[in-house]
Amino acid sequence: SIRRQRQMCIRDRSNLLMLALCFMIIVIAEYMFLSGNKLHGIFIGLWAPTLLGVLIYLKLIEHERR
């Protein structure tokens, strides 16, 4: 149905947004690490896997509901 297609489109957009955010976090973390702020770079670099883990967890919960 049209409603289901819209929901899938919104999910796809949110997934792409999360992946883009993770990519930006990785780039910023590498910049900070290489510019001498190693501890801040490592701290920010840990955000990307955390966000990806949350995204996977939410997908598993959604898949379980079906």
mmCIF file of C-alpha atoms in Angstrom:
data_model
loop_
_atom_site.group_PDB
_atom_site.id
_atom_site.type_symbol
_atom_site.label_atom_id
_atom_site.label_comp_id
_atom_site.label_asym_id
_atom_site.label_seq_id
_atom_site.Cartn_x
_atom_site.Cartn_y
_atom_site.Cartn_z
ATOM 1 C CA SER A 1 0.000 0.000 0.000
ATOM 2 C CA ILE A 2 0.982 3.648 -0.301
ATOM 3 C CA ARG A 3 1.324 4.084 3.454
ATOM 4 C CA ARG A 4 3.786 1.187 3.712
ATOM 5 C CA GLN A 5 5.846 2.557 0.800
ATOM 6 C CA ARG A 6 6.086 5.956 2.505
ATOM 7 C CA GLN A 7 7.208 4.329 5.762
ATOM 8 C CA MET A 8 9.907 2.388 3.912
ATOM 9 C CA CYS A 9 11.070 5.562 2.172
ATOM 10 C CA ILE A 10 11.334 7.373 5.516
ATOM 11 C CA ARG A 11 13.291 4.437 6.984
ATOM 12 C CA ASP A 12 15.664 4.412 4.022
ATOM 13 C CA ARG A 13 16.282 8.142 4.398
ATOM 14 C CA SER A 14 16.912 7.822 8.120
ATOM 15 C CA ASN A 15 19.356 4.959 7.518
ATOM 16 C CA LEU A 16 21.264 7.024 4.966
ATOM 17 C CA LEU A 17 21.313 9.972 7.348
ATOM 18 C CA MET A 18 22.735 7.804 10.146
ATOM 19 C CA LEU A 19 25.416 6.387 7.829
ATOM 20 C CA ALA A 20 26.340 9.895 6.660
ATOM 21 C CA LEU A 21 26.548 11.027 10.280
ATOM 22 C CA CYS A 22 28.836 8.098 11.138
ATOM 23 C CA PHE A 23 31.058 8.927 8.164
ATOM 24 C CA MET A 24 31.307 12.576 9.247
ATOM 25 C CA ILE A 25 32.148 11.498 12.807
ATOM 26 C CA ILE A 26 34.951 9.274 11.502
ATOM 27 C CA VAL A 27 36.377 12.092 9.366
ATOM 28 C CA ILE A 28 36.264 14.561 12.278
ATOM 29 C CA ALA A 29 37.825 12.023 14.646
ATOM 30 C CA GLU A 30 40.670 11.322 12.223
ATOM 31 C CA TYR A 31 41.285 15.035 11.745
ATOM 32 C CA MET A 32 41.432 15.590 15.490
ATOM 33 C CA PHE A 33 43.678 12.574 16.023
ATOM 34 C CA LEU A 34 46.114 13.560 13.274
ATOM 35 C CA SER A 35 46.189 17.210 14.334
ATOM 36 C CA GLY A 36 47.539 16.272 17.763
ATOM 37 C CA ASN A 37 44.333 16.004 19.807
ATOM 38 C CA LYS A 38 44.666 12.234 20.126
ATOM 39 C CA LEU A 39 42.428 11.684 23.148
ATOM 40 C CA HIS A 40 39.595 13.777 21.715
ATOM 41 C CA GLY A 41 39.979 11.987 18.382
ATOM 42 C CA ILE A 42 39.684 8.588 20.042
ATOM 43 C CA PHE A 43 36.711 9.711 22.129
ATOM 44 C CA ILE A 44 34.818 11.070 19.125
ATOM 45 C CA GLY A 45 35.866 8.074 17.031
ATOM 46 C CA LEU A 46 34.019 5.761 19.413
ATOM 47 C CA TRP A 47 30.711 7.468 18.630
ATOM 48 C CA ALA A 48 30.430 5.960 15.122
ATOM 49 C CA PRO A 49 30.388 2.286 16.201
ATOM 50 C CA THR A 50 28.034 3.188 19.046
ATOM 51 C CA LEU A 51 25.573 4.824 16.639
ATOM 52 C CA LEU A 52 25.824 1.888 14.241
ATOM 53 C CA GLY A 53 25.165 -0.496 17.134
ATOM 54 C CA VAL A 54 22.070 1.458 18.144
ATOM 55 C CA LEU A 55 20.869 1.448 14.529
ATOM 56 C CA ILE A 56 21.297 -2.335 14.298
ATOM 57 C CA TYR A 57 19.537 -2.803 17.644
ATOM 58 C CA LEU A 58 16.559 -0.717 16.495
ATOM 59 C CA LYS A 59 16.355 -2.714 13.255
ATOM 60 C CA LEU A 60 16.331 -5.968 15.242
ATOM 61 C CA ILE A 61 13.513 -4.710 17.443
ATOM 62 C CA GLU A 62 11.543 -3.617 14.371
ATOM 63 C CA HIS A 63 12.153 -6.975 12.689
ATOM 64 C CA GLU A 64 10.986 -8.826 15.811
ATOM 65 C CA ARG A 65 7.677 -6.921 15.842
ATOM 66 C CA ARG A 66 6.774 -8.147 12.372
#
